[in-house]
mmCIF file of C-alpha atoms in Angstrom:
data_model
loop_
_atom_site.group_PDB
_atom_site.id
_atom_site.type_symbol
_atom_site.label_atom_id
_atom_site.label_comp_id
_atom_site.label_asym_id
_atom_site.label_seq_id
_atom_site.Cartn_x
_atom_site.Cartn_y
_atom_site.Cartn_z
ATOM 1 C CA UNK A 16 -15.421 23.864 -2.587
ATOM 2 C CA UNK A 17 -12.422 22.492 -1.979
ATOM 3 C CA UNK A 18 -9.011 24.789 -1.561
ATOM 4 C CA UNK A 19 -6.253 24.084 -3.651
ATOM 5 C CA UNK A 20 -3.716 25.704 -1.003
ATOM 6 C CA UNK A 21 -1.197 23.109 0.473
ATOM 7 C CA UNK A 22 -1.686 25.338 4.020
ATOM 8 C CA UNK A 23 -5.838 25.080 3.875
ATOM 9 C CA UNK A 24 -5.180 21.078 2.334
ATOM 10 C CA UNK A 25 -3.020 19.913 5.051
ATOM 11 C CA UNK A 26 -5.591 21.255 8.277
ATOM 12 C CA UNK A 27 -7.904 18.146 9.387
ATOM 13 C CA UNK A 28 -10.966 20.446 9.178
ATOM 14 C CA UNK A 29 -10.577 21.283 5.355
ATOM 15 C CA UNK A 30 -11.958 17.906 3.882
ATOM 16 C CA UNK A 31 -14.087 17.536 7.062
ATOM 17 C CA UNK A 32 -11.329 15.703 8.276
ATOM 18 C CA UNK A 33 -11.711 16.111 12.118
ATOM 19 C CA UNK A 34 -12.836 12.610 12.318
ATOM 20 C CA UNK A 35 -9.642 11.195 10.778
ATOM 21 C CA UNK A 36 -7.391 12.777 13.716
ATOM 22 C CA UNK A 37 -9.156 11.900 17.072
ATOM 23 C CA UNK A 38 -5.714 12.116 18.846
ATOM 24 C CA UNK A 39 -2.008 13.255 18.515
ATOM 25 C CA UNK A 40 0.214 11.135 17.488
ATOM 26 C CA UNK A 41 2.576 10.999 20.636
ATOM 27 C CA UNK A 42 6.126 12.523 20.549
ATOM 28 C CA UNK A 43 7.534 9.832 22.850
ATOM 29 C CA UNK A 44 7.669 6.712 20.475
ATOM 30 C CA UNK A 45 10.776 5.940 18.123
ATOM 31 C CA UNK A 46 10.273 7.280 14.940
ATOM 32 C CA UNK A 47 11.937 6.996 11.453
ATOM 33 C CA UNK A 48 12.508 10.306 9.795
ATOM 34 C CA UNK A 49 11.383 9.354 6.224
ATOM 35 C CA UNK A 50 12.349 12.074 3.242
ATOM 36 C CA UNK A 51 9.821 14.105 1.815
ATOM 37 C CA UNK A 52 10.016 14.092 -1.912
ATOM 38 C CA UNK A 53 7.827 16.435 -4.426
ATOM 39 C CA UNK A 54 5.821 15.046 -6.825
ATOM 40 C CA UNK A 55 5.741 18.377 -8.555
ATOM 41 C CA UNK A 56 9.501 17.858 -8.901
ATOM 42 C CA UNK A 57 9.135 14.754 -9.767
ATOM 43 C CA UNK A 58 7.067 15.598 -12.734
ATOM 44 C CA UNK A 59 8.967 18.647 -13.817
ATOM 45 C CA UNK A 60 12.409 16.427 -14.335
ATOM 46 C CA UNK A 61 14.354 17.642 -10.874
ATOM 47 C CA UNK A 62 17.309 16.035 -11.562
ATOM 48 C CA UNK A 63 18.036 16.388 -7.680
ATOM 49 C CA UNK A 64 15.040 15.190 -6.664
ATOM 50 C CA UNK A 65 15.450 12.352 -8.465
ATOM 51 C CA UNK A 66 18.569 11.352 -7.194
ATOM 52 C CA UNK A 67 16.906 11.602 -3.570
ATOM 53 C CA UNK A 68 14.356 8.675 -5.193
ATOM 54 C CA UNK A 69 16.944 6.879 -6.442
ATOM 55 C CA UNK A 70 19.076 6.706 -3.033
ATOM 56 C CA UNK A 71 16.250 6.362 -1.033
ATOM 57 C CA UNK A 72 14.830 3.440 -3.292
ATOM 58 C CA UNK A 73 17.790 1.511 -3.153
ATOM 59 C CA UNK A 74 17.681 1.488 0.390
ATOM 60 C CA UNK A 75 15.200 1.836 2.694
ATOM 61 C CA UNK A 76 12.208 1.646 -0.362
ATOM 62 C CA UNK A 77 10.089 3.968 1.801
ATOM 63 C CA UNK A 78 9.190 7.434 1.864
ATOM 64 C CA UNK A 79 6.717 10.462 1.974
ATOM 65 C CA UNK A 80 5.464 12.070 -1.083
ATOM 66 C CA UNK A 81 4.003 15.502 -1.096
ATOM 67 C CA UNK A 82 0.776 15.596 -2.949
ATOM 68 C CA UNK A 83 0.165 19.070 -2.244
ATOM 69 C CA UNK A 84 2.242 20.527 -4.657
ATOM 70 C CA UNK A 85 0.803 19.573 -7.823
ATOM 71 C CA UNK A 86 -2.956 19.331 -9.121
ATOM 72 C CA UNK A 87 -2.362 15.302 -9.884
ATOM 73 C CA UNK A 88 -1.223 14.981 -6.391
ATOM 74 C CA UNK A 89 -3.999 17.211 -4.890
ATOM 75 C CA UNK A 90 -6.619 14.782 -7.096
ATOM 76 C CA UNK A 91 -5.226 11.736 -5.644
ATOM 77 C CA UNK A 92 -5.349 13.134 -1.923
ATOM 78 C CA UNK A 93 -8.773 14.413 -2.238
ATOM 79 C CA UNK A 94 -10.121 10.858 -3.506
ATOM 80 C CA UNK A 95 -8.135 9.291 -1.107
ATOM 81 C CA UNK A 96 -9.631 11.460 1.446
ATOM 82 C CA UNK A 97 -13.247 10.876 0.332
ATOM 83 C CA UNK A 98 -12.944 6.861 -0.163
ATOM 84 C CA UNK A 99 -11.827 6.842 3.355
ATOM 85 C CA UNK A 100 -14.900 8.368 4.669
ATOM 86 C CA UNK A 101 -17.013 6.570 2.634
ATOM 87 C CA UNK A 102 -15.260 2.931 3.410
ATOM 88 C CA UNK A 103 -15.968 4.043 7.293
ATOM 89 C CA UNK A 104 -19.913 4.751 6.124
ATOM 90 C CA UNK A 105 -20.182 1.632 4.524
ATOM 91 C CA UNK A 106 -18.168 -1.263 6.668
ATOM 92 C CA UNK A 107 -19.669 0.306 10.159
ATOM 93 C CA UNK A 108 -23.398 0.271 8.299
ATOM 94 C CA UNK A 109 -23.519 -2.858 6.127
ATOM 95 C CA UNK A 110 -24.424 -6.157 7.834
ATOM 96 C CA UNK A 111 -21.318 -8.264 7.676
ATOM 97 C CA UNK A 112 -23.409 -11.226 5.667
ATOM 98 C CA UNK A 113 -24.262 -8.749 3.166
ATOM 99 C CA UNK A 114 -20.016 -7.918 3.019
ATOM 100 C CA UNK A 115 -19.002 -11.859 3.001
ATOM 101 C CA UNK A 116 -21.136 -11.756 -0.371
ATOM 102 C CA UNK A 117 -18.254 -9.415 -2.127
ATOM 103 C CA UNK A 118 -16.072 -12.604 -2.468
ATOM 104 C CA UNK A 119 -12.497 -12.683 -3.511
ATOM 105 C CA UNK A 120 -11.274 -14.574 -6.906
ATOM 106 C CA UNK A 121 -9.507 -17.285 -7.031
ATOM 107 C CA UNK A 122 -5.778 -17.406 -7.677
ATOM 108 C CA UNK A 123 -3.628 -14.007 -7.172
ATOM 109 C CA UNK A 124 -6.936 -12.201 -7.220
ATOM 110 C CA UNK A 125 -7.524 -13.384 -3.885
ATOM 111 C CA UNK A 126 -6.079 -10.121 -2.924
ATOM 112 C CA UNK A 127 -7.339 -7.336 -5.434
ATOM 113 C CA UNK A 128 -10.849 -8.179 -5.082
ATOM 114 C CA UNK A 129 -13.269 -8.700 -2.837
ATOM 115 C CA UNK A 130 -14.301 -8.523 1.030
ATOM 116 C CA UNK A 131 -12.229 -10.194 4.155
ATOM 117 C CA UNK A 132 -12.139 -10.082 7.399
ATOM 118 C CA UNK A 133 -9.971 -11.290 10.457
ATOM 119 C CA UNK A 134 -12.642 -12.245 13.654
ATOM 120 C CA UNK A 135 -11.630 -11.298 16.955
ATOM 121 C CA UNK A 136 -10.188 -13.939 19.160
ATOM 122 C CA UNK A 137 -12.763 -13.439 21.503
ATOM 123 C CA UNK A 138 -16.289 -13.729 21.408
ATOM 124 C CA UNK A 139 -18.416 -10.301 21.296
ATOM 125 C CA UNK A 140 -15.068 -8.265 20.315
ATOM 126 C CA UNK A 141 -15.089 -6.599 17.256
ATOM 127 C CA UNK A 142 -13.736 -7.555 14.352
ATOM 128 C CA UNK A 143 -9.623 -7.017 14.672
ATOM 129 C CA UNK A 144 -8.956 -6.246 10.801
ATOM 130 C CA UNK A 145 -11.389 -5.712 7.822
ATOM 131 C CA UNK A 146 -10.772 -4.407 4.039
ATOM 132 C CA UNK A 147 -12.229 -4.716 0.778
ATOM 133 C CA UNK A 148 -10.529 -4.303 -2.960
ATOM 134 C CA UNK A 149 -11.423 -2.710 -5.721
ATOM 135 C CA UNK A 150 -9.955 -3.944 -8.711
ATOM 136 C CA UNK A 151 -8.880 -2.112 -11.844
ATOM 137 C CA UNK A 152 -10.912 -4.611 -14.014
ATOM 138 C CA UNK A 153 -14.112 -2.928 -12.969
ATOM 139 C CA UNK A 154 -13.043 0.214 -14.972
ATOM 140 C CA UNK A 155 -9.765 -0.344 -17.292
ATOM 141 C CA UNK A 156 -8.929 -3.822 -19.252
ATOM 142 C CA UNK A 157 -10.773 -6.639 -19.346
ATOM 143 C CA UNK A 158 -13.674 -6.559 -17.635
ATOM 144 C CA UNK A 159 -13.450 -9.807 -14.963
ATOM 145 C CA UNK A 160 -16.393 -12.301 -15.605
ATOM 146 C CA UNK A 161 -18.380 -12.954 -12.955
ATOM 147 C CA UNK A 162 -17.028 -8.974 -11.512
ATOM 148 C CA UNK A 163 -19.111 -6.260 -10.679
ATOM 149 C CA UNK A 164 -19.548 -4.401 -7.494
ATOM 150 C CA UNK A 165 -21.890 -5.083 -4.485
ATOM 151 C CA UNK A 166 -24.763 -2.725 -3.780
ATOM 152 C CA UNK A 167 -23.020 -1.146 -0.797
ATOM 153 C CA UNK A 168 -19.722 -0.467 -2.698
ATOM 154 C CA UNK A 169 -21.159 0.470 -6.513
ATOM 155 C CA UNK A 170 -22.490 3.768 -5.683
ATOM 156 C CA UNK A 171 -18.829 4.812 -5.005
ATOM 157 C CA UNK A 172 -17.477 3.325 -8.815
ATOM 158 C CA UNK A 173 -16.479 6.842 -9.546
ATOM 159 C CA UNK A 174 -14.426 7.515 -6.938
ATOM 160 C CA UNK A 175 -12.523 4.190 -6.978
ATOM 161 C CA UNK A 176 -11.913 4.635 -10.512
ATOM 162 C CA UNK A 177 -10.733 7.957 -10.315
ATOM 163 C CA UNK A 178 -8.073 7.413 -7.427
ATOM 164 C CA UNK A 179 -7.160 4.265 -9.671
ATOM 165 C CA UNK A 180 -6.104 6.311 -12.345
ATOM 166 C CA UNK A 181 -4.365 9.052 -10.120
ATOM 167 C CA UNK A 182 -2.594 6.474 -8.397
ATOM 168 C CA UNK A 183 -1.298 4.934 -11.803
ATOM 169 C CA UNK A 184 -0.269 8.386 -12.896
ATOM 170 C CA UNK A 185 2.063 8.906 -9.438
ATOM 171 C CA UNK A 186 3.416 5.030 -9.730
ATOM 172 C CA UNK A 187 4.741 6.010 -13.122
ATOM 173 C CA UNK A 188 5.960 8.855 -12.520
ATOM 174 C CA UNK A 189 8.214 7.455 -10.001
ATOM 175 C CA UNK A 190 8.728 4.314 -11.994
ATOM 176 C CA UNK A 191 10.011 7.325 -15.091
ATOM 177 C CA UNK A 192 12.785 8.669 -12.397
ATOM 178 C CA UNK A 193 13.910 5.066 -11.368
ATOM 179 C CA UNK A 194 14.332 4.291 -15.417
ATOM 180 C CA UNK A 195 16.385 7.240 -15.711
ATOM 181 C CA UNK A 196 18.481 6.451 -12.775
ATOM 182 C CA UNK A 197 19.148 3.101 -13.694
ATOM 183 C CA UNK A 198 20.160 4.512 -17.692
ATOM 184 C CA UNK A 199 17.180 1.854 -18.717
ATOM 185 C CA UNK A 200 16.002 3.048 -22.386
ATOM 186 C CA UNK A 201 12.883 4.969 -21.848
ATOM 187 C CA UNK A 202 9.659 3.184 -20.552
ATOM 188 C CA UNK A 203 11.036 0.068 -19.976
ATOM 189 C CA UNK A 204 9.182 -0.127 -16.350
ATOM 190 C CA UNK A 205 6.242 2.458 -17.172
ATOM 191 C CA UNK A 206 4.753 0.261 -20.285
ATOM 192 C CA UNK A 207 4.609 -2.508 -18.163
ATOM 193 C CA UNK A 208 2.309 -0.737 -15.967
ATOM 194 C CA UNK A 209 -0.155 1.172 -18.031
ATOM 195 C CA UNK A 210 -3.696 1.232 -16.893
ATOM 196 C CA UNK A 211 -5.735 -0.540 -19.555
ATOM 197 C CA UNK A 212 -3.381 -3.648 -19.567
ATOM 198 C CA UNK A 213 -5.006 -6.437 -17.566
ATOM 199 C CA UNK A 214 -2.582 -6.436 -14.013
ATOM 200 C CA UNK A 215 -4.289 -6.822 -10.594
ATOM 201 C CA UNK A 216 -3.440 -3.109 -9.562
ATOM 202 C CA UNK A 217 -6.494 -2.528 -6.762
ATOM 203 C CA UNK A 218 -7.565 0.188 -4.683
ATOM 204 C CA UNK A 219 -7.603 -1.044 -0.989
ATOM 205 C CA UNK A 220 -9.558 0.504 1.906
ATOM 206 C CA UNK A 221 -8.810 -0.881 5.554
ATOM 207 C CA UNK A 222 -9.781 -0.848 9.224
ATOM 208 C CA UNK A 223 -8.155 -1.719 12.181
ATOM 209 C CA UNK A 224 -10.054 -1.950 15.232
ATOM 210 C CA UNK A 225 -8.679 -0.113 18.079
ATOM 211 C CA UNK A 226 -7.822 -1.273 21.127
ATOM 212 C CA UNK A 227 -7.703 -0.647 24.902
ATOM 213 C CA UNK A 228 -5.029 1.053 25.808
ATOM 214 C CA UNK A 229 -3.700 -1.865 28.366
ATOM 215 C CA UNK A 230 -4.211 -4.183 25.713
ATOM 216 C CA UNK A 231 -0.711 -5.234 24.882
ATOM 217 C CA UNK A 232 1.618 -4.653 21.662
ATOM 218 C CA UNK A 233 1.306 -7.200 19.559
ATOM 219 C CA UNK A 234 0.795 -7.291 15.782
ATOM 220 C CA UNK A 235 -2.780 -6.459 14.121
ATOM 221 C CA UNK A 236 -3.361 -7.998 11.426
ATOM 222 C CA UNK A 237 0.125 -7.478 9.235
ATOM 223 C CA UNK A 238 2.827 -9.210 10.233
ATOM 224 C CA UNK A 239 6.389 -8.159 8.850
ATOM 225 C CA UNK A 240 6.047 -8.824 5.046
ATOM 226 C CA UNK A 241 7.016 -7.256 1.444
ATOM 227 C CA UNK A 242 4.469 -6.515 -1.433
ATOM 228 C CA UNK A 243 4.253 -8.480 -4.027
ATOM 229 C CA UNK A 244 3.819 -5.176 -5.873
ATOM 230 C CA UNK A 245 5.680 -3.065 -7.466
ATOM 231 C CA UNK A 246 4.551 0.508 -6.274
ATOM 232 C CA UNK A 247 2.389 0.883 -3.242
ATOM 233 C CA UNK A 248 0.891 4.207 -2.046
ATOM 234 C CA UNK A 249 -0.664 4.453 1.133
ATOM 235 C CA UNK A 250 -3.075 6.870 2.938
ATOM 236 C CA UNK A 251 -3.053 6.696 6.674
ATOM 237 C CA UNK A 252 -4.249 8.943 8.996
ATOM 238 C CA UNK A 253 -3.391 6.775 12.655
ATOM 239 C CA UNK A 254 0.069 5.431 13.742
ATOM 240 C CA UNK A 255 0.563 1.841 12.981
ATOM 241 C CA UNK A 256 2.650 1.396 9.993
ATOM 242 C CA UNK A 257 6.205 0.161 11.044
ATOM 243 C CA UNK A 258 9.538 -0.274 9.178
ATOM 244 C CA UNK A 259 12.851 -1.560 10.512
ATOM 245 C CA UNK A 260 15.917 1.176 11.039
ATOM 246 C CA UNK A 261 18.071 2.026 8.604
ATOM 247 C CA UNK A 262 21.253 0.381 10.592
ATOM 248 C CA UNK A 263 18.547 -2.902 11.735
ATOM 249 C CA UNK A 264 20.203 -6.676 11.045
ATOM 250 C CA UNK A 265 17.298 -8.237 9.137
ATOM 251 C CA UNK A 266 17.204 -11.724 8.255
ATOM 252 C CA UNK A 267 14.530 -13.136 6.002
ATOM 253 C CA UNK A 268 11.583 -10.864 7.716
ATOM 254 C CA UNK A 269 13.193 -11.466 11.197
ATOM 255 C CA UNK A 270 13.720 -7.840 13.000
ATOM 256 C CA UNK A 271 14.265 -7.415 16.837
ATOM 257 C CA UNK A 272 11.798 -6.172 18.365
ATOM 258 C CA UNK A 273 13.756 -3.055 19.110
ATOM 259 C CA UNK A 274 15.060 -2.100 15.744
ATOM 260 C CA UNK A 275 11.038 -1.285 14.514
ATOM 261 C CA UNK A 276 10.534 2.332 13.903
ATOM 262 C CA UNK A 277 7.462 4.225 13.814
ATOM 263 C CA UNK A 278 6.058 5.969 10.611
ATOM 264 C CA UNK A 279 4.079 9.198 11.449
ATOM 265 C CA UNK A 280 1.355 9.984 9.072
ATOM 266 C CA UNK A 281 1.716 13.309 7.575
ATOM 267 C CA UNK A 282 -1.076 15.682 6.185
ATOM 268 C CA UNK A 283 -0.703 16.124 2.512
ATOM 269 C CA UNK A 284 1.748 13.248 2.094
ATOM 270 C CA UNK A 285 1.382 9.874 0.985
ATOM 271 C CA UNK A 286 4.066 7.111 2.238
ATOM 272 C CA UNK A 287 5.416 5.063 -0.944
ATOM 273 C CA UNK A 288 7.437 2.088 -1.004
ATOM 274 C CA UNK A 289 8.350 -0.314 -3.923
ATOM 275 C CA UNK A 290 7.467 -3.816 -4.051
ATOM 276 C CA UNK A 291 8.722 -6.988 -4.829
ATOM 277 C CA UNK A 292 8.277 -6.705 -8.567
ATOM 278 C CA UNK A 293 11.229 -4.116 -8.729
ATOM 279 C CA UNK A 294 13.424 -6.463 -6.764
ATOM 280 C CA UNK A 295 13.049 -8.473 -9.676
ATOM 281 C CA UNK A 296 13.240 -6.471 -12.494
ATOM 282 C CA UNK A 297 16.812 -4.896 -11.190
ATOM 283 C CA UNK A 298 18.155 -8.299 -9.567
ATOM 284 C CA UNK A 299 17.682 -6.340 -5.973
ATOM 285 C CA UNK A 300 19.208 -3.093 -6.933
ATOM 286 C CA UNK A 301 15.802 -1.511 -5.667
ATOM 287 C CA UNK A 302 14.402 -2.433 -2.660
ATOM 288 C CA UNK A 303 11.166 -3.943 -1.868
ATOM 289 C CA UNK A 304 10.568 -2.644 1.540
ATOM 290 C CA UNK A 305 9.585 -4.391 4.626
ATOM 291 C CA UNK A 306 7.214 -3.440 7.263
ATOM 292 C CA UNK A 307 4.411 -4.301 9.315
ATOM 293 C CA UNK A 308 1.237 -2.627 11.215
ATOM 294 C CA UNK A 309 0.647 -2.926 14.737
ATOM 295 C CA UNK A 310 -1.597 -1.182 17.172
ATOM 296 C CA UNK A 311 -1.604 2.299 16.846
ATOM 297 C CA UNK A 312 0.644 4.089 19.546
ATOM 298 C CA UNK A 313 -0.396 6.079 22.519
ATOM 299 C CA UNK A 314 -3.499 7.918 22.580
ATOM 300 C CA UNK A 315 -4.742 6.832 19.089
ATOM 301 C CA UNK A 316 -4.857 3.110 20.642
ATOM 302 C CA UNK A 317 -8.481 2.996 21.241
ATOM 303 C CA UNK A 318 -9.343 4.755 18.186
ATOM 304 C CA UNK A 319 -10.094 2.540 14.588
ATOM 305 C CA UNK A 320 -7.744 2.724 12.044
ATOM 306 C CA UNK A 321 -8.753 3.671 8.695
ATOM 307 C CA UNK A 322 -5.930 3.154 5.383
ATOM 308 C CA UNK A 323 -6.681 3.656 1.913
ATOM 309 C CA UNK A 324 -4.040 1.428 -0.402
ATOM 310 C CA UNK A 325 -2.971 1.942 -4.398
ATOM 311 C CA UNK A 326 -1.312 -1.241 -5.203
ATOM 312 C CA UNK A 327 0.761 -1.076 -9.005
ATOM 313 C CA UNK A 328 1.200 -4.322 -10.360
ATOM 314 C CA UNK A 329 2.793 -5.583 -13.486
ATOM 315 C CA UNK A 330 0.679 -6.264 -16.758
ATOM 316 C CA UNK A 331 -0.315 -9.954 -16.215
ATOM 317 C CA UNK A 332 1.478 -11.421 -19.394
ATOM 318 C CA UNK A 333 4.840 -9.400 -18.420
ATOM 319 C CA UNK A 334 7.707 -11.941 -17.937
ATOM 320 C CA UNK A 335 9.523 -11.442 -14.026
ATOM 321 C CA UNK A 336 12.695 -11.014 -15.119
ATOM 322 C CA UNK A 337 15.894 -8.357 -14.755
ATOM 323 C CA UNK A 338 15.509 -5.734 -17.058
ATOM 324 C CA UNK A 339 19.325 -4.982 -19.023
ATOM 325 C CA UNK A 340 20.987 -1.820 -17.697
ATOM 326 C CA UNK A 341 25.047 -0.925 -17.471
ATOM 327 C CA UNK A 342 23.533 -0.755 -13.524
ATOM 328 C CA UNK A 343 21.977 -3.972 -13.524
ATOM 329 C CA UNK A 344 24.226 -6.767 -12.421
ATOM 330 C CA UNK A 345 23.766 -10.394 -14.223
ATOM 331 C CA UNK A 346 23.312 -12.719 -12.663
ATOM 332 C CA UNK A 347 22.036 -16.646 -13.500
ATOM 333 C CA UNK A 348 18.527 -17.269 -13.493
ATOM 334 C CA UNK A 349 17.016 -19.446 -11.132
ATOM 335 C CA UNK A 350 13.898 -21.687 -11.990
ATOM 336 C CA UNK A 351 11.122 -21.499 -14.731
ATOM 337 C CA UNK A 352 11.008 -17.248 -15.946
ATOM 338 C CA UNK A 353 6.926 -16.601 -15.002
ATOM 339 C CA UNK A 354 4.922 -14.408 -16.200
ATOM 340 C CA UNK A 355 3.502 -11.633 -13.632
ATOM 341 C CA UNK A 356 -0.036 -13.450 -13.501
ATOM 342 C CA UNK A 357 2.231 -16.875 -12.584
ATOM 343 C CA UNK A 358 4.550 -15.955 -10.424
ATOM 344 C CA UNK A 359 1.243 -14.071 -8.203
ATOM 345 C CA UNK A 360 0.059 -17.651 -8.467
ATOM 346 C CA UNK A 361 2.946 -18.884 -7.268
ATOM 347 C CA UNK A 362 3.066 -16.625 -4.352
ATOM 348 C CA UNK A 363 -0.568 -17.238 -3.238
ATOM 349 C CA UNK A 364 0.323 -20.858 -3.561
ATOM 350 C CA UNK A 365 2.901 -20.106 -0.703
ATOM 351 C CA UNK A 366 0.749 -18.349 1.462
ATOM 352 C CA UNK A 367 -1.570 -20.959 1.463
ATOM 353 C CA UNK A 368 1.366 -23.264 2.523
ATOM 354 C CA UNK A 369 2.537 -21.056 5.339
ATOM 355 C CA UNK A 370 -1.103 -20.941 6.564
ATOM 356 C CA UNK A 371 -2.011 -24.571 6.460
ATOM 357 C CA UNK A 372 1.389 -25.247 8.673
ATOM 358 C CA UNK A 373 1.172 -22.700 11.227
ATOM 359 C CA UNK A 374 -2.670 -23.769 11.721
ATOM 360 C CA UNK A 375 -1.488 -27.037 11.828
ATOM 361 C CA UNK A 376 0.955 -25.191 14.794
ATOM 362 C CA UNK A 377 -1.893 -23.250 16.120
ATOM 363 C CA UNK A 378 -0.982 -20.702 14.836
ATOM 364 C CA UNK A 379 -2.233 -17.387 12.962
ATOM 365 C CA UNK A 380 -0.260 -16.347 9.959
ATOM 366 C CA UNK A 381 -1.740 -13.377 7.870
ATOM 367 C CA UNK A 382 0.247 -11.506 4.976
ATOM 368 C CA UNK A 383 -0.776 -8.989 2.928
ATOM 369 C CA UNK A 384 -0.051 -9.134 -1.170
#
């Protein structure tokens, strides 16, 4: 049975976690010291601690949340915990023609449902990158025709549907302090993310393959990108995540090579960041952060990496447009106002753009949404 002590929570052998740790993440490699915020806090009404959200979301967009100290948290971290061992079981032990069956939708759902995979670029390699989505359809809203999961993922419904709902729980709760920050009349950014509207909110489970260690630095699988999200809440146990220092010139997505910091995964702690849904709905007064994943650092290299994602999204019929606060500067609107649903469209549309031309470069461009 399972301990509800943050000491007992946090040790790798707890949740039969030895697995998820095969090496120390090394001491030697330039880190980013990300705050650690309490969800407990968080939920009690901390007026400090949500002033720490506030700065740190209209900055950097990125930081660790304790789960440890409150039974919502400890429910998310547990299910977290479990769907990572289970989405090991089942993409090392299910014949990858049987995965290529869980197709994605079509449109923005390209991205919350469904099975993908990046080959390696050589021949008898494995596979550099794999996930699969779970989408929120399958349990809350409208039910997706043609949906359903595979055989080797629908033994599992409960737990995806569980950490669904936890995850919604922490997104709004963070979404609540950012309402209050930004004097926004109560619920304006929670109602548009409640869990039985119809939004594209998925549950993500990934694996990067590891690598030798002599095998170079370059990006797996995630360039440097933003979600098109507006809350994400990730569960990593291996170095790879990367975001840009705090003093870093960015331009576009363009970050020297030595202004990347590392992110160290912390027991107990989830990393959140905002999206680019609250870029838009406080014309950039929030940040959506950027970031990337590249081979994990050290001795962890040759090791595969395992993340579990909660992606929030907007209710699909929402319309993408600044919210009106006394904090919220005006300013003109540019183009057609979309709906959420569109304006994912709209952004698939330009992936598929970027893709065509940099194969038409020989190139390989992969984002994640």
């Amino acid at each position: 049975m399972l301990s509800n002590t943050n000491s007992e929570l946090r040790v790798p052998g707890e949740l039969g976690m030895q697995d998820f740790y095969p090496a120390n993440f090394p001491d030697d490699v330039p880190t980013i010291n990300l705050e650690k915020i309490s969800l407990c806090k968080l939920l009690n009404g901390d007026k400090a601690e949500a002033e720490r959200v506030f700065n740190i979301c209209t900055t950097t967009g990125f930081f660790y949340l304790d789960l440890l100290d409150h039974a919502t948290g400890r429910q998310a971290w547990s299910s977290a915990c479990s769907i990572r061992q289970l989405g090991e079981d089942r993409l090392n032990h299910t014949q990858k023609e049987e995965k290529l069956l869980y197709k994605p939708s079509g449109g923005v759902s390209v991205f919350d449902r469904g099975y993908i995979v990046r080959p390696a670029a050589e021949a008898g390699h494995p596979d550099e990158r794999e996930f699969f989505n779970i989408p929120q359809s399958e349990f809350f809203g409208t039910k997706t025709e043609g949906g359903g999961l595979p055989p080797w993922l629908s033994q599992d419904a409960a737990s995806f549907k569980k950490l669904l709902k936890s995850g919604n729980t922490i997104a709004c709760t963070v979404m609540s302090v950012l309402e209050k920050q930004l004097q926004l009349p109560a619920r304006s950014l929670t109602k548009l993310h409640r869990l039985n509207d119809d939004s594209g909110d998925f549950v993500r489970v990934l694996r990067y393959a590891g690598a030798p260690n002599d095998d170079g630095d370059g990006p797996v699988g995630m360039p440097a990108h933003k979600d098109a999200q507006s809350v994400a809440i990730l569960f990593t146990w291996l170095g790879g995540l990367q975001i840009p220092d705090p003093s870093a010139e960015i331009h576009d997505l363009n970050v020297k090579s030595d202004d990347w910091r590392w992110v160290r995964p912390e027991p107990g702690y989830a990393i959140v960041n905002l999206g680019d849904a609250m870029e838009i709905f406080t014309n950039q007064v929030l940040k959506s952060g950027i970031h990337r994943v590249i081979k994990a650092p050290g001795q962890q290299r040759p090791y595969d990496r395992y993340s579990v994602l909660v992606a929030t999204r907007p209710e699909n019929h929402c319309l993408m447009k600044a919210l009106k606060s006394p904090l919220i500067p005006v300013r003109e609107q540019r183009g057609e106002i979309m709906t959420s649903l569109a304006w994912g469209h709209s952004l698939i549309n330009g992936i598929r753009k970027r893709e065509a031309e940099a194969t038409a470069n020989c190139k390989s461009v992969v984002t994640n949404a």
